[in-house]
Structure formats: C-alpha cells, structure tokens
mmCIF file of C-alpha atoms and ligand atoms in Angstrom:
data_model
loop_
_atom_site.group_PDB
_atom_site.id
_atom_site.type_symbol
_atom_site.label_atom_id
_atom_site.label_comp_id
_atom_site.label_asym_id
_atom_site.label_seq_id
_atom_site.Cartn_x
_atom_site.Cartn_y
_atom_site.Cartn_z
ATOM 1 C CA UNK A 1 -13.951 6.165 33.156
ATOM 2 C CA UNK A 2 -16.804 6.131 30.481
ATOM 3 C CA UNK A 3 -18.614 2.676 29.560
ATOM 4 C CA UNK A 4 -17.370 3.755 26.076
ATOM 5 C CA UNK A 5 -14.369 4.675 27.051
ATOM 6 C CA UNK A 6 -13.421 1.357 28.914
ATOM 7 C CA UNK A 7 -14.417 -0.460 25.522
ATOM 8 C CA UNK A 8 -12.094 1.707 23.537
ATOM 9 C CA UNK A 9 -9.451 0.760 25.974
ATOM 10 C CA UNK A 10 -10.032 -3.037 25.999
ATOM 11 C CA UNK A 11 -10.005 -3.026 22.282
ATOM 12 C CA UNK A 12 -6.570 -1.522 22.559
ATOM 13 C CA UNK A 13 -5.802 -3.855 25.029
ATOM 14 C CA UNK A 14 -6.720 -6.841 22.067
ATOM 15 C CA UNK A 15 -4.772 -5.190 19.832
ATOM 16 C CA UNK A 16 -1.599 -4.657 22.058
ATOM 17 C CA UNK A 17 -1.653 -8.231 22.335
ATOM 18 C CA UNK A 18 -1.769 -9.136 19.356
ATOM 19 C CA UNK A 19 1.055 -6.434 18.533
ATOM 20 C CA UNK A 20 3.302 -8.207 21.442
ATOM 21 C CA UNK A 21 2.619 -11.550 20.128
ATOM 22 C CA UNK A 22 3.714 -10.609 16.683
ATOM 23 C CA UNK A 23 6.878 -8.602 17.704
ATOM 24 C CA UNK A 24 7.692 -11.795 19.565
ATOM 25 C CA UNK A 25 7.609 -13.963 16.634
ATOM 26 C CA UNK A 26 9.707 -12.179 14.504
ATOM 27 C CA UNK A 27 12.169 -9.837 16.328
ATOM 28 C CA UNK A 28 14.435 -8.568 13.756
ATOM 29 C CA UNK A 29 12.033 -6.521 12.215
ATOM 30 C CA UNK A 30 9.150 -5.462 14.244
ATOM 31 C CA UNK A 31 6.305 -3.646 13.581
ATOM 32 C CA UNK A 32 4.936 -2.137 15.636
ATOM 33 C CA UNK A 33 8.231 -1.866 18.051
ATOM 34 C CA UNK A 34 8.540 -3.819 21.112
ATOM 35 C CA UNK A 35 8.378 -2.997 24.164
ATOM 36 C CA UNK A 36 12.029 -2.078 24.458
ATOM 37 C CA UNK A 37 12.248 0.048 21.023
ATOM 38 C CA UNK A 38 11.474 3.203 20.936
ATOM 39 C CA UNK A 39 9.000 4.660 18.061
ATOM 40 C CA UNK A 40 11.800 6.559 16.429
ATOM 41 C CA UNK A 41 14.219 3.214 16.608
ATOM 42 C CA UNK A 42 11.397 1.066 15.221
ATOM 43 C CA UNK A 43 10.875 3.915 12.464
ATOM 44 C CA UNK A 44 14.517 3.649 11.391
ATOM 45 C CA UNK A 45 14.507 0.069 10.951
ATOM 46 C CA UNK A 46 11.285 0.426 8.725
ATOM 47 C CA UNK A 47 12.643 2.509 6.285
ATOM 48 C CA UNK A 48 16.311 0.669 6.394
ATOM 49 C CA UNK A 49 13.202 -2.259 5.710
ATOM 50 C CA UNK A 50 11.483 -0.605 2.877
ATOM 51 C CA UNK A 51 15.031 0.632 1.056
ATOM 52 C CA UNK A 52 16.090 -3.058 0.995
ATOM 53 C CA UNK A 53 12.636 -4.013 -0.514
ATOM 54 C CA UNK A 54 12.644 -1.493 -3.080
ATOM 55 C CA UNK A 55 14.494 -3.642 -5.505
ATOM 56 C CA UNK A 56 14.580 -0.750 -8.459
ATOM 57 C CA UNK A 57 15.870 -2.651 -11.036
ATOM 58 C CA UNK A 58 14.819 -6.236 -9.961
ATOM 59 C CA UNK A 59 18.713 -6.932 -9.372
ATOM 60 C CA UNK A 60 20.724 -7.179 -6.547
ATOM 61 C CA UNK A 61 22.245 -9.802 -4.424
ATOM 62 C CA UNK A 62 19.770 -10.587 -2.261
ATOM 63 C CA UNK A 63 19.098 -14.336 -1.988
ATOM 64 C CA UNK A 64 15.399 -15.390 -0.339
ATOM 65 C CA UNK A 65 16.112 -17.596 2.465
ATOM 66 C CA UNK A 66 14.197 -17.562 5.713
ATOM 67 C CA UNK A 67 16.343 -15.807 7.149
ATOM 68 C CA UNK A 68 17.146 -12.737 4.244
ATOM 69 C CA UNK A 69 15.593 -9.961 5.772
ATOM 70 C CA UNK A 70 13.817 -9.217 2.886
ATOM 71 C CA UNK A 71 11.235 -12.422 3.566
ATOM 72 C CA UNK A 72 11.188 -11.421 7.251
ATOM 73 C CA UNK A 73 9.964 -8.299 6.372
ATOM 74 C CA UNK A 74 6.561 -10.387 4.547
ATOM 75 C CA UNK A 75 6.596 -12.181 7.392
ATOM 76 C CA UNK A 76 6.638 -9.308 10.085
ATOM 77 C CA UNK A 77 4.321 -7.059 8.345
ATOM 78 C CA UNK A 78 1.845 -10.036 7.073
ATOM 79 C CA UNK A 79 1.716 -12.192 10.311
ATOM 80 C CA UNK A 80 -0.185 -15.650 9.572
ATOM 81 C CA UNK A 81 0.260 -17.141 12.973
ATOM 82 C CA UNK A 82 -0.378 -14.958 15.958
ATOM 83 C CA UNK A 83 0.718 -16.996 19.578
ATOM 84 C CA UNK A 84 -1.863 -16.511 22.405
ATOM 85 C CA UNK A 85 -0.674 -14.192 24.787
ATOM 86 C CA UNK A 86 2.112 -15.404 27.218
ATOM 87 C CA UNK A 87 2.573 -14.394 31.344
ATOM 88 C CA UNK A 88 5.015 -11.772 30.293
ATOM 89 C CA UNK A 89 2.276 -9.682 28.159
ATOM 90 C CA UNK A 90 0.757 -8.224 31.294
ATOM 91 C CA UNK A 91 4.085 -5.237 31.168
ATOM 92 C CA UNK A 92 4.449 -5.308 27.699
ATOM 93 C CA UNK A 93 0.554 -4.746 27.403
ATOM 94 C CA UNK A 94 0.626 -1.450 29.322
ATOM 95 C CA UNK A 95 3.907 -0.283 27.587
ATOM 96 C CA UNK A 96 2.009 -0.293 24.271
ATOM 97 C CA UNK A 97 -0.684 1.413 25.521
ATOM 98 C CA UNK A 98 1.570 4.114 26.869
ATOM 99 C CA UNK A 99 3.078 3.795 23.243
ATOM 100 C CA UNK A 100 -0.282 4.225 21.650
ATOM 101 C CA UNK A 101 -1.619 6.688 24.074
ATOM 102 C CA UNK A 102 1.666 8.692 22.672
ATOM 103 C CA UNK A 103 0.949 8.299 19.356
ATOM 104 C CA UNK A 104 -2.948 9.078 19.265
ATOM 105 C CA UNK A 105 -1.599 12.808 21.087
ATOM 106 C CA UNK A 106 0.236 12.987 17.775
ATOM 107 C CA UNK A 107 -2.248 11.650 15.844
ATOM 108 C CA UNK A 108 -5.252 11.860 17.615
ATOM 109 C CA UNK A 109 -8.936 10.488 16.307
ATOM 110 C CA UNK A 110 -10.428 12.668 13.546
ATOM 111 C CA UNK A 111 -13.840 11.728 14.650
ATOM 112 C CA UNK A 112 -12.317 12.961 18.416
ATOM 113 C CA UNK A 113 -11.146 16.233 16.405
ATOM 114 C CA UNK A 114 -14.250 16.842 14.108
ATOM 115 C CA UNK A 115 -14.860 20.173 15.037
ATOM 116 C CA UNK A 116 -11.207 21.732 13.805
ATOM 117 C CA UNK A 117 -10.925 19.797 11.015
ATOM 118 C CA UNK A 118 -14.511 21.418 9.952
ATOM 119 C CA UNK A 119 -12.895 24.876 11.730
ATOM 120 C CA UNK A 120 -10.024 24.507 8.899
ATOM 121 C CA UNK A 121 -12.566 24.160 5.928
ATOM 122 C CA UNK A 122 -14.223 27.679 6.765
ATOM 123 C CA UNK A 123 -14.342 29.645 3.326
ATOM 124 C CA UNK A 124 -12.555 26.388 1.357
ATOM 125 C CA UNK A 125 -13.859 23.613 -0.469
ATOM 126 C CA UNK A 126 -13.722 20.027 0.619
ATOM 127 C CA UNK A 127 -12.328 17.195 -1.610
ATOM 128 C CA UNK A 128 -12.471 13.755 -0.639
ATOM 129 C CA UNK A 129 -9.980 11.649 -1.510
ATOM 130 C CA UNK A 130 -10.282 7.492 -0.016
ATOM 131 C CA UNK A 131 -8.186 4.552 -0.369
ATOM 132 C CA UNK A 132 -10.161 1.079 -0.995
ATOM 133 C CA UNK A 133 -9.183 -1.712 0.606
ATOM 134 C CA UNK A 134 -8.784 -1.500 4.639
ATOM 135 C CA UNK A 135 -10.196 2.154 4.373
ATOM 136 C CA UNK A 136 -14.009 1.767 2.386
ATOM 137 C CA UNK A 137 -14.072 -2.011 2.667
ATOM 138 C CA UNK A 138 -12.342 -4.805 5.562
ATOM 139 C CA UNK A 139 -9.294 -6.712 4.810
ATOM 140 C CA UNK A 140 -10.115 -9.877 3.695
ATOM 141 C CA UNK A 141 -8.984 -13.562 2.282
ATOM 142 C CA UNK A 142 -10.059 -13.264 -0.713
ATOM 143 C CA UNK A 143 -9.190 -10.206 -2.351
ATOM 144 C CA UNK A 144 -11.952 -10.767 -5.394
ATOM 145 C CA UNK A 145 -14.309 -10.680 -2.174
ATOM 146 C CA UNK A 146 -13.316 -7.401 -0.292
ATOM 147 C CA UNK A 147 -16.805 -6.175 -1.153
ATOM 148 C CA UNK A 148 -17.913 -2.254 0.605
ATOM 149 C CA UNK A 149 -20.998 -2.750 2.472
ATOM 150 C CA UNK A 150 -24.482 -1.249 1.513
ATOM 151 C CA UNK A 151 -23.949 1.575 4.433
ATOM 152 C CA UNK A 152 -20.383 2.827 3.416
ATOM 153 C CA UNK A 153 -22.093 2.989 -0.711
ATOM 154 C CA UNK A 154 -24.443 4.986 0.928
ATOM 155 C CA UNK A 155 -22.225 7.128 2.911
ATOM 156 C CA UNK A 156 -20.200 7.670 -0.280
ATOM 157 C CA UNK A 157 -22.946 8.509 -2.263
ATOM 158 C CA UNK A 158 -23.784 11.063 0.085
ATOM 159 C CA UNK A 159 -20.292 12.472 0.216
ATOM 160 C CA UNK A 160 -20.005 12.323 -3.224
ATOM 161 C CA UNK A 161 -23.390 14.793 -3.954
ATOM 162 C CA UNK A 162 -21.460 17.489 -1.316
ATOM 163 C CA UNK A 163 -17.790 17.165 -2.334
ATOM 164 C CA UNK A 164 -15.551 15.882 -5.530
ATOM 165 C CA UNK A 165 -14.571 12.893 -4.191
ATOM 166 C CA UNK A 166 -11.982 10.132 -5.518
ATOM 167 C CA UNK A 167 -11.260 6.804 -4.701
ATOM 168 C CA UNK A 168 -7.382 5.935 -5.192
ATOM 169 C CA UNK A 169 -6.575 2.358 -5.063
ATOM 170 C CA UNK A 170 -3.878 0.151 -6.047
ATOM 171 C CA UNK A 171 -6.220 -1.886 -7.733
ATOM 172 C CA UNK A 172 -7.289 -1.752 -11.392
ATOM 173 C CA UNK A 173 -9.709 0.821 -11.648
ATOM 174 C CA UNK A 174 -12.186 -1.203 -13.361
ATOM 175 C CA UNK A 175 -12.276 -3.241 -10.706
ATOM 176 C CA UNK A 176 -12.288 -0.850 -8.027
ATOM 177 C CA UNK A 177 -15.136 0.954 -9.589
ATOM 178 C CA UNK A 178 -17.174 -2.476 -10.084
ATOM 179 C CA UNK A 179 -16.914 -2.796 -6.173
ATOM 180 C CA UNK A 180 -17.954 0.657 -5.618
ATOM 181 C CA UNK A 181 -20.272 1.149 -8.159
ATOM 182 C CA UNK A 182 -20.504 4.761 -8.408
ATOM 183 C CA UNK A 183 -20.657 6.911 -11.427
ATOM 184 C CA UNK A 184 -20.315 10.233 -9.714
ATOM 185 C CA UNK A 185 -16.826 9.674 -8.660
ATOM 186 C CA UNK A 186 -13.262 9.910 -9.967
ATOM 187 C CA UNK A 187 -11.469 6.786 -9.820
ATOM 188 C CA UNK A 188 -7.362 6.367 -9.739
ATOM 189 C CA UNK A 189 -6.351 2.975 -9.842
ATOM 190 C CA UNK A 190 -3.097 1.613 -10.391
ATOM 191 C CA UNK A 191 -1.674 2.761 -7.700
ATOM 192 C CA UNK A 192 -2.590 6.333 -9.365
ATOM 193 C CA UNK A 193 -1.337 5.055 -13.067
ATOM 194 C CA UNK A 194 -5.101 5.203 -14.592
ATOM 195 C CA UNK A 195 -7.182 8.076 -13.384
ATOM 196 C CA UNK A 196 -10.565 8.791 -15.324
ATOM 197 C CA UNK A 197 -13.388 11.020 -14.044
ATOM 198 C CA UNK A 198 -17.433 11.363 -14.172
ATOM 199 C CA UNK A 199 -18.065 12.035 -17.980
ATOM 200 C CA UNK A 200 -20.613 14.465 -16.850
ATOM 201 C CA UNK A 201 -18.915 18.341 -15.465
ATOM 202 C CA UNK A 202 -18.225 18.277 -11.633
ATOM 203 C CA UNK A 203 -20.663 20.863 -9.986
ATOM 204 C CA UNK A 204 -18.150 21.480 -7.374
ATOM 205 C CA UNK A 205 -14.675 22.355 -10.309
ATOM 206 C CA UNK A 206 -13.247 25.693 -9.891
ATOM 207 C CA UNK A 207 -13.254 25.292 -13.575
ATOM 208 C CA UNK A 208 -14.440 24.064 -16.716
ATOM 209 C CA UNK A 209 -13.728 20.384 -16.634
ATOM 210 C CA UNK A 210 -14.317 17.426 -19.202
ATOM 211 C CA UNK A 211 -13.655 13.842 -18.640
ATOM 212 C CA UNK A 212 -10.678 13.341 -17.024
ATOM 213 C CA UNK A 213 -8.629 10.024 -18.332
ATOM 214 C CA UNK A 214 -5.042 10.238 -17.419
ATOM 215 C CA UNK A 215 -2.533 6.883 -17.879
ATOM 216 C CA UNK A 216 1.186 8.115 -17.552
ATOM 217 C CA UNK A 217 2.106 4.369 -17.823
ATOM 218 C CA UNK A 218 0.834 3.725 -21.401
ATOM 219 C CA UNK A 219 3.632 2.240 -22.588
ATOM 220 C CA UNK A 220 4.675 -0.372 -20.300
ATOM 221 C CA UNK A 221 1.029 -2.030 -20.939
ATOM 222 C CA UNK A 222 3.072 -4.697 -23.048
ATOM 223 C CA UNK A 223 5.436 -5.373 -20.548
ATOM 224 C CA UNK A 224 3.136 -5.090 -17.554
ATOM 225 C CA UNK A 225 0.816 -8.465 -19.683
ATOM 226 C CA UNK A 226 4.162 -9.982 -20.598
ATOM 227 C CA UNK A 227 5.100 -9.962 -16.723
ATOM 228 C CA UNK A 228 1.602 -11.243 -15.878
ATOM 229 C CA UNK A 229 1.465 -14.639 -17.706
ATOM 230 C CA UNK A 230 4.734 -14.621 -16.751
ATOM 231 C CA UNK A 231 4.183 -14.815 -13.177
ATOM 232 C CA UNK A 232 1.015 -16.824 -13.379
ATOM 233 C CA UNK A 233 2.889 -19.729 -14.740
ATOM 234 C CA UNK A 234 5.870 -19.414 -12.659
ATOM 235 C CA UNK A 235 4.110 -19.088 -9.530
ATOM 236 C CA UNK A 236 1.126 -22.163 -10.308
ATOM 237 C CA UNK A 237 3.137 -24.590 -7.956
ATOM 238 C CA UNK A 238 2.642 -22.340 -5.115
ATOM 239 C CA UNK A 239 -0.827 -23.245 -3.241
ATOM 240 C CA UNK A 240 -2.592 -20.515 -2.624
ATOM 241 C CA UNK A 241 -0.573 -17.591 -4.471
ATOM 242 C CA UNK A 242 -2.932 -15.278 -6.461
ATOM 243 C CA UNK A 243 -1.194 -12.777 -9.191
ATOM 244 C CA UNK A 244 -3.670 -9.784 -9.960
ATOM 245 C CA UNK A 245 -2.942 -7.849 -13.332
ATOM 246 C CA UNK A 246 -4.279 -4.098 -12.243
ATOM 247 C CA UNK A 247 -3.389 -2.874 -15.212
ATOM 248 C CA UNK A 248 -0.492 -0.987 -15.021
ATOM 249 C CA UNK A 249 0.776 -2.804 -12.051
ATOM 250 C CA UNK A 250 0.100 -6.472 -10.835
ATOM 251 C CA UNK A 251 -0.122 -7.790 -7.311
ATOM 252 C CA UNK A 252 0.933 -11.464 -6.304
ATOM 253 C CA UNK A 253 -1.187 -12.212 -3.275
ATOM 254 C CA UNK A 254 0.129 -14.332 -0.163
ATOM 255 C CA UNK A 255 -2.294 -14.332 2.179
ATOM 256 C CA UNK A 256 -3.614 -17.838 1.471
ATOM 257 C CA UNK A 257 0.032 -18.905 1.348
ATOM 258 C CA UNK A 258 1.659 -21.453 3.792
ATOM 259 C CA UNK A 259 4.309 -19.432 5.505
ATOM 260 C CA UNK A 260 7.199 -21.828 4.785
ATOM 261 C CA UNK A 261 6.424 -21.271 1.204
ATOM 262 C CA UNK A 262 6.676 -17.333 0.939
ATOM 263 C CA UNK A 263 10.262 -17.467 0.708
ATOM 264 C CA UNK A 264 9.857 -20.170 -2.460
ATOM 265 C CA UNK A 265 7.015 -17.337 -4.039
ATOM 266 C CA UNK A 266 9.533 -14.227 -3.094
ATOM 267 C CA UNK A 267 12.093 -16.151 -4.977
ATOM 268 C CA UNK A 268 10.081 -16.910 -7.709
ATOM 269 C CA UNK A 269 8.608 -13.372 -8.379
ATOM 270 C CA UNK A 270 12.118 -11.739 -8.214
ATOM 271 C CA UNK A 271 13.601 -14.436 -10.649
ATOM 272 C CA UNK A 272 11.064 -13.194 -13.204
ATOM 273 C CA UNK A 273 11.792 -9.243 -12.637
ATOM 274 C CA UNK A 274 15.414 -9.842 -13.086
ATOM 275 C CA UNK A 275 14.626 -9.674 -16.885
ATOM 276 C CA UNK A 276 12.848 -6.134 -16.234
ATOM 277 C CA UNK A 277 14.678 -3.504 -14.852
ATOM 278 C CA UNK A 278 11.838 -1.232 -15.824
ATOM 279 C CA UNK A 279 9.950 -2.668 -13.214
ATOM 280 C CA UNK A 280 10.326 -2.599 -9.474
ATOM 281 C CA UNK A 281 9.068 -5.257 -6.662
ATOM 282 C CA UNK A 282 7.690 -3.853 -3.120
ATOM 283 C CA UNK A 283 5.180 -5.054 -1.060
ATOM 284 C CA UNK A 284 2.025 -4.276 1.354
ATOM 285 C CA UNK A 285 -0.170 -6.643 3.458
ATOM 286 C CA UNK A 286 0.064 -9.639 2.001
ATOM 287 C CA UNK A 287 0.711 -9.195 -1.267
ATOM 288 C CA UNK A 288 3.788 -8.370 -3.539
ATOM 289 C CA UNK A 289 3.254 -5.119 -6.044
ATOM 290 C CA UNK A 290 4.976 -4.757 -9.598
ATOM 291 C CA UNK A 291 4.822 -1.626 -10.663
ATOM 292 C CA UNK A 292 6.707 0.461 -13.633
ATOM 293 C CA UNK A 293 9.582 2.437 -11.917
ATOM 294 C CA UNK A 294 8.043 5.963 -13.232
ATOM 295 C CA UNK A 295 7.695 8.730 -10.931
ATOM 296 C CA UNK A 296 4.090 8.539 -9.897
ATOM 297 C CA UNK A 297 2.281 7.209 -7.484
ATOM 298 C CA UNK A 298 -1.008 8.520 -5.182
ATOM 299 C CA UNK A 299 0.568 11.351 -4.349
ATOM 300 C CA UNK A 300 0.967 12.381 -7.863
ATOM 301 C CA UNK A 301 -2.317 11.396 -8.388
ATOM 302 C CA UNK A 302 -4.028 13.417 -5.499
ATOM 303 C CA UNK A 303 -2.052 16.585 -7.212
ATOM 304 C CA UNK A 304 -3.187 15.849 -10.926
ATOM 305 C CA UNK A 305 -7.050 16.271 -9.104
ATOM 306 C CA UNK A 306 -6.711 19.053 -6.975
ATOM 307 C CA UNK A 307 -5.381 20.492 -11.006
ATOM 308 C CA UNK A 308 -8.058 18.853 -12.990
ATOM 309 C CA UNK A 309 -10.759 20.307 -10.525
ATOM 310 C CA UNK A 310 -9.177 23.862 -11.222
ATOM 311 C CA UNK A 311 -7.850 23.803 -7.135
ATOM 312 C CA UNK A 312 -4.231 23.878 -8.250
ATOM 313 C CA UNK A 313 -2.470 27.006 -6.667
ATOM 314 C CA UNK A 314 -5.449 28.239 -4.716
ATOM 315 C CA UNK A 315 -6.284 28.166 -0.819
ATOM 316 C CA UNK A 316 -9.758 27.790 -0.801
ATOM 317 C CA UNK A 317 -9.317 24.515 -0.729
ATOM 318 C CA UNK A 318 -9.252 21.746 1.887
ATOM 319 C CA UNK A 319 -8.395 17.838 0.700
ATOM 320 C CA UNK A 320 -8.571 14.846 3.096
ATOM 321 C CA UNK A 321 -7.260 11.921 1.881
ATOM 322 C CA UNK A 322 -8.393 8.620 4.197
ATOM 323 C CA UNK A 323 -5.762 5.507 3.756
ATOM 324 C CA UNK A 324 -4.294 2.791 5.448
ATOM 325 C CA UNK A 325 -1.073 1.441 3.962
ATOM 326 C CA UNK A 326 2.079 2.444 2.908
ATOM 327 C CA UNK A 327 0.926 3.475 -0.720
ATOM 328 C CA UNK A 328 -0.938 5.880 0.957
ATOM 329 C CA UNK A 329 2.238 7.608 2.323
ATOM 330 C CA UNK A 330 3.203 9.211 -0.960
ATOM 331 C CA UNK A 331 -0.528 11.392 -0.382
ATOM 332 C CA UNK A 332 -0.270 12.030 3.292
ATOM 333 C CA UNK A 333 3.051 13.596 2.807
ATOM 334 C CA UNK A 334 2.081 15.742 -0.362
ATOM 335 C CA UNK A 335 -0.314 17.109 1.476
ATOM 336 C CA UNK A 336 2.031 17.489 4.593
ATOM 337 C CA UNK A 337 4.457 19.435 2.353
ATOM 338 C CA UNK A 338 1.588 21.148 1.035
ATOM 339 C CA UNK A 339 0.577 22.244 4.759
ATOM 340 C CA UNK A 340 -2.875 22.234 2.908
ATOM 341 C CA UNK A 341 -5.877 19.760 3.976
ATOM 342 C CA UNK A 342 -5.305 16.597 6.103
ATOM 343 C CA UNK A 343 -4.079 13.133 5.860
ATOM 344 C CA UNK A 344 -5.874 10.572 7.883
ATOM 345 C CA UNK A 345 -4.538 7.063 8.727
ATOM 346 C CA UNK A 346 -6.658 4.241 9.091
ATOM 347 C CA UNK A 347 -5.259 2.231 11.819
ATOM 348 C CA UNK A 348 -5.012 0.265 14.771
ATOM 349 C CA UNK A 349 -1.210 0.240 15.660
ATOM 350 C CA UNK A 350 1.030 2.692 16.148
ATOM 351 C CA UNK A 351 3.002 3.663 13.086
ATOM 352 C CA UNK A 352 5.277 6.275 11.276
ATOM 353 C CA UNK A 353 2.968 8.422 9.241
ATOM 354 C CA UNK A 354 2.511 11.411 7.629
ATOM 355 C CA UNK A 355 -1.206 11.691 8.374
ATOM 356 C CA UNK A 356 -2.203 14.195 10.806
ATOM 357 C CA UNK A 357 -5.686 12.145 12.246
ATOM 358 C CA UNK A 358 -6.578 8.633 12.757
ATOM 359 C CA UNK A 359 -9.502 6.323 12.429
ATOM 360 C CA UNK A 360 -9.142 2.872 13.829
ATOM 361 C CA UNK A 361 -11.189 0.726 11.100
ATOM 362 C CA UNK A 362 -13.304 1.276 8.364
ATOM 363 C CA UNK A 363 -16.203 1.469 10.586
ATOM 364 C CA UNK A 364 -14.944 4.393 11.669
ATOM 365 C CA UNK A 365 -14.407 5.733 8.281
ATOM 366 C CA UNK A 366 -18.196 5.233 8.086
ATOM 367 C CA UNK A 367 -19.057 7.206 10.933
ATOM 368 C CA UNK A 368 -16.130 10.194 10.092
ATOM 369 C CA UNK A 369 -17.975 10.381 6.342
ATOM 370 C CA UNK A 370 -21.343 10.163 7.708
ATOM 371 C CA UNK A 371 -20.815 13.011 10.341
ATOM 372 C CA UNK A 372 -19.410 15.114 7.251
ATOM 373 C CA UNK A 373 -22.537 15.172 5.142
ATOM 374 C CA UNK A 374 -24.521 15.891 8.320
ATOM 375 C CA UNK A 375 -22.335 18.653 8.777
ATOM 376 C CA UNK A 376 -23.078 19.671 5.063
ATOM 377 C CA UNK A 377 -26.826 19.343 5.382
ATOM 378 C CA UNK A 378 -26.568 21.373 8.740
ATOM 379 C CA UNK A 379 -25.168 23.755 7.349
ATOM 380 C CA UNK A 380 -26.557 24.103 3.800
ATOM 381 C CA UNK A 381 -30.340 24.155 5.752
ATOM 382 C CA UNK A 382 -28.902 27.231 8.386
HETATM 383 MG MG1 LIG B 1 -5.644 0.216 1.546
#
C-alpha cells in the first residue's frame, strides 16, 4: 500500500467515525446509514425525509417537538455534538469503509478519472459550472466569513480565461460575487432565481450574446422582504439564529444554535410561513431555506446557460457542474437526464447522488480545476 494511499485510507477511517458516531446519536434518520442499513434503505428514508420537509404550502400538521421527525432530520443532517468513538466502532469502522469503497466504484474520484472525463470533451466545449459554499470555499461558523482562498481565485480565474464558467449558489448573488470577486464570470444566485452575466460578449458563446440578467422570481420580491423582517423579529430570542435575505430566497442559519433550541427556531420559522403558501420551507446544513414555490431551481439555471451561451440543442458541448448539497441535485440530475457532461459531488460520505465523480473537499476542487487549465495550456501550446 502507497504512503499516499494509507493517508487516504486513514482519513476515511476519521470520517467513518465520525459517520458512526453520528448515526449513533440519532438513529431514526441516519445519514449516512449505519452499519446495518443498506445504501438503498438509507436512500429511501432520505427522500421519505426530504418529502416530509418540503412543506409546499407552509401548512400541515406537523408539530416541532424533539421528537417530530421533521427536527430530527436538522438534527441528523446538521450534527452539533459528535461522541468520541466507542469499543464497538472498530466493526462498524470497516463496514463503512466497505460502504464507501462501494460507493467511490460508483462514483469514483474525478481527479482518479481525469483522463476520461478529458477523453469525453474531445471535439466539445467545456463549461464550468461550481457551487459556493463547501465546493469553492470550507464550511464555516460564520456564514458572512466563508471567504475562497487566494489559490482557488486564482484557479478560477484561470478556468474562467479557458471556459464560460458560472458560479450557482444559494446565496444572493451580490454577495456571492463580492466573495469571489470576479468579473469574467456568470453568477446565479438565489438558488438560480437571479442569474446575470459578464457585460462584456463571452469569447467562448456559440452565439451572439449580451448581458445576461434573468430573475423569474420578480414578483415575490415584496413578499420575500415582508417574510424577512418578519423572521428577524420573530426569531431575535433565539441565541445564535442568523436569517439571510438572498434576495429571492432567505436562509435562517442554525449552526451557532444550541441544539435544544432548534426545535423552538423550526417552530418559529414555520409559524411565520403559515401566512404564505407561496412560499415553501426546506433545509441544508445548518440552515433553513425560504424560497418561492416556482419551478426553478439550479437545474433550471444550468439549462438557461448552456441556452444563453448558444449550447442549447448541440453536442459539442461538455458541462461539469461541481456541488456539494442537496440544491445541487436538481443540476446533477439535468445533466444525468441529459446524458451530456458530468456532475461531480463534493463529498466525504457516502450519499445518494446523481453526480457521476467525486471530490472529497474543496481542496480537491482546487487541484481537479487546476489540473484542467494545465490540460488547456498543454494542449493549446501542442
Ligand atoms: Mg454548497
């Protein structure tokens, strides 16, 4: 066994761990499975999971007790409190490697797999499409503070001068672009709802384009502010809970919430929405997302590029899309029912996707976009 190799294997072994200790905690729901659940088992409570979240109308009887699965599912998928590993881990440790081992031959390492994915560009044009947080910048406490480093600006910068690239965040764009601070991109943010280009023509469109600006959710602008102050006020008395207006869809953080208070926040968020039924509650890591019940979401929003660059309806063509949560589903699978370009799914679990590759960690996502403009040069010099 390699010296890298062995590392790769004892990070796994860190994160298998931490995996156990969380499906431990909170058995109803989780995520990744344990060691007794099969992938497929685990997948079929997730989405049973995500239909009971998806609130539509912001009615419905559920109540937010502890125990409502609904607030086990913020606590399962946003663990606060990970236990130290116990005697028992030793089995379940090498169970979830076999698990992972399984899933990586599904979804195996796009840095592993450079070669075809550059194999299935021959004669087609790349178009980069990234995801913000957890993909271009770490996870973090403070969400004002999930800052991209110097390196991955640079890396993006480089992309960008090869390929049309797009960042698509859940975030307000404006604020997504302030992090990333680069002109030469497109930016979606919203969730997809607010999409503008580069003002100046992309040297890579298949055709004439001017500036793109695209905002399906105009109208519920009003409601979306409404909602906002809303929220703020109602949620003050919970330490720690953040609400983010991104525009045309708002975010009530968690993550510097005290556990026995999420079900209070859940409670209080829904008790707002019940006057909106325009508007519909889910959540990601950590956070709860508002957003207008309209048909569109980064999916959509990959589409209305591929259009806008003049790509719509042709083959010689070849998007990747790099994301790591759930939002990020709506793309993979577009371009899964496409069978055109690749999804690729940053993470270190285990989990039902419909990305093709993997990276592990942004870091990763650094080296994957790095070895692509190398590629570029390389080739562009032979
Ligand atoms: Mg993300």
């Amino acid at each position: 066994m390699t010296k890298q190799s062995l590392v790769r294997r004892q990070d796994l072994a860190v994160a298998v761990v931490v995996a156990s200790a969380i499906a431990d905690a909170f058995p109803r729901f989780s995520y990744p499975p344990t060691a007794a659940a099969a992938t497929v088992s685990c997948a079929k409570n997730y989405k049973r999971l995500l239909h009971q979240l998806d609130l539509g109308s912001g009615g419905g009887a559920v109540g937010f007790r502890r125990d409502n699965p609904w607030v086990q599912s913020m606590m399962t998928l946003s663990p606060t409190q990970i236990k130290p590993p116990v005697a028992r881990t030793a089995p379940l440790m090498a169970s979830h490697v076999e698990e992972y081992d399984a899933w990586m031959r599904s979804h195996p390492s796009a840095l592993s797999n450079f070669e075809d994915i550059i194999a299935a560009s021959k004669g087609k044009q790349i178009v980069m499409f990234l995801d913000y947080d957890g993909t271009l910048s770490p996870i973090v406490e403070d969400p004002d503070r999930a800052f991209m480093s110097d390196e991955m600006r640079e890396a993006v910068r480089d992309l960008a001068s090869h390929f049309p690239t797009a960042i698509v965040s859940g975030r307000c764009r404006e604020k997504v672009s302030s992090f990333v601070k680069l002109s030469e991109l497109y930016y979606a943010g919203s969730h997809g709802m607010d999409i503008k280009g580069p003002n100046d023509e992309h040297k890579h469109a298949k055709t004439r384009t001017k500036a793109v600006l695209f905002q399906p959710a105009s109208e519920f602008l009003p409601m979306i502010d409404e909602v906002y102050k809303s929220l703020v006020e109602t949620t003050k008395s919970i330490p720690g809970s953040r609400v983010e207006n991104n525009k045309f869809c708002l975010s009530v953080h968690f993550r510097c919430v005290d556990e026995k208070k999420w079900s209070s926040l859940a409670d209080k968020v829904r008790s707002v929405l019940k006057d909106y039924p325009k508007l519909r509650l889910t959540h990601g890591r950590k956070v709860l997302e508002i957003r207008p019940t309209i048909k569109w979401d980064k999916g959509k929003a990959l589409e209305f590029l591929l259009e806008s660059l003049g790509f719509d309806d042709r083959n010689d063509v070849l998007p990747l899309y790099i994301g790591d949560d759930r939002t990020d589903e709506d793309a993979f699978k577009v371009l899964r029912d496409r069978r055109q370009g690749f999804g690729i799914l940053v993470s270190k679990i285990a989990k039902e996707t419909n990305a093709s590759f993997s990276l592990r960690e942004p870091t990763e996502v650094l080296r994957f976009l790095r070895r692509l403009v190398e590629w570029k040069q390389f080739s562009a010099d032979c």
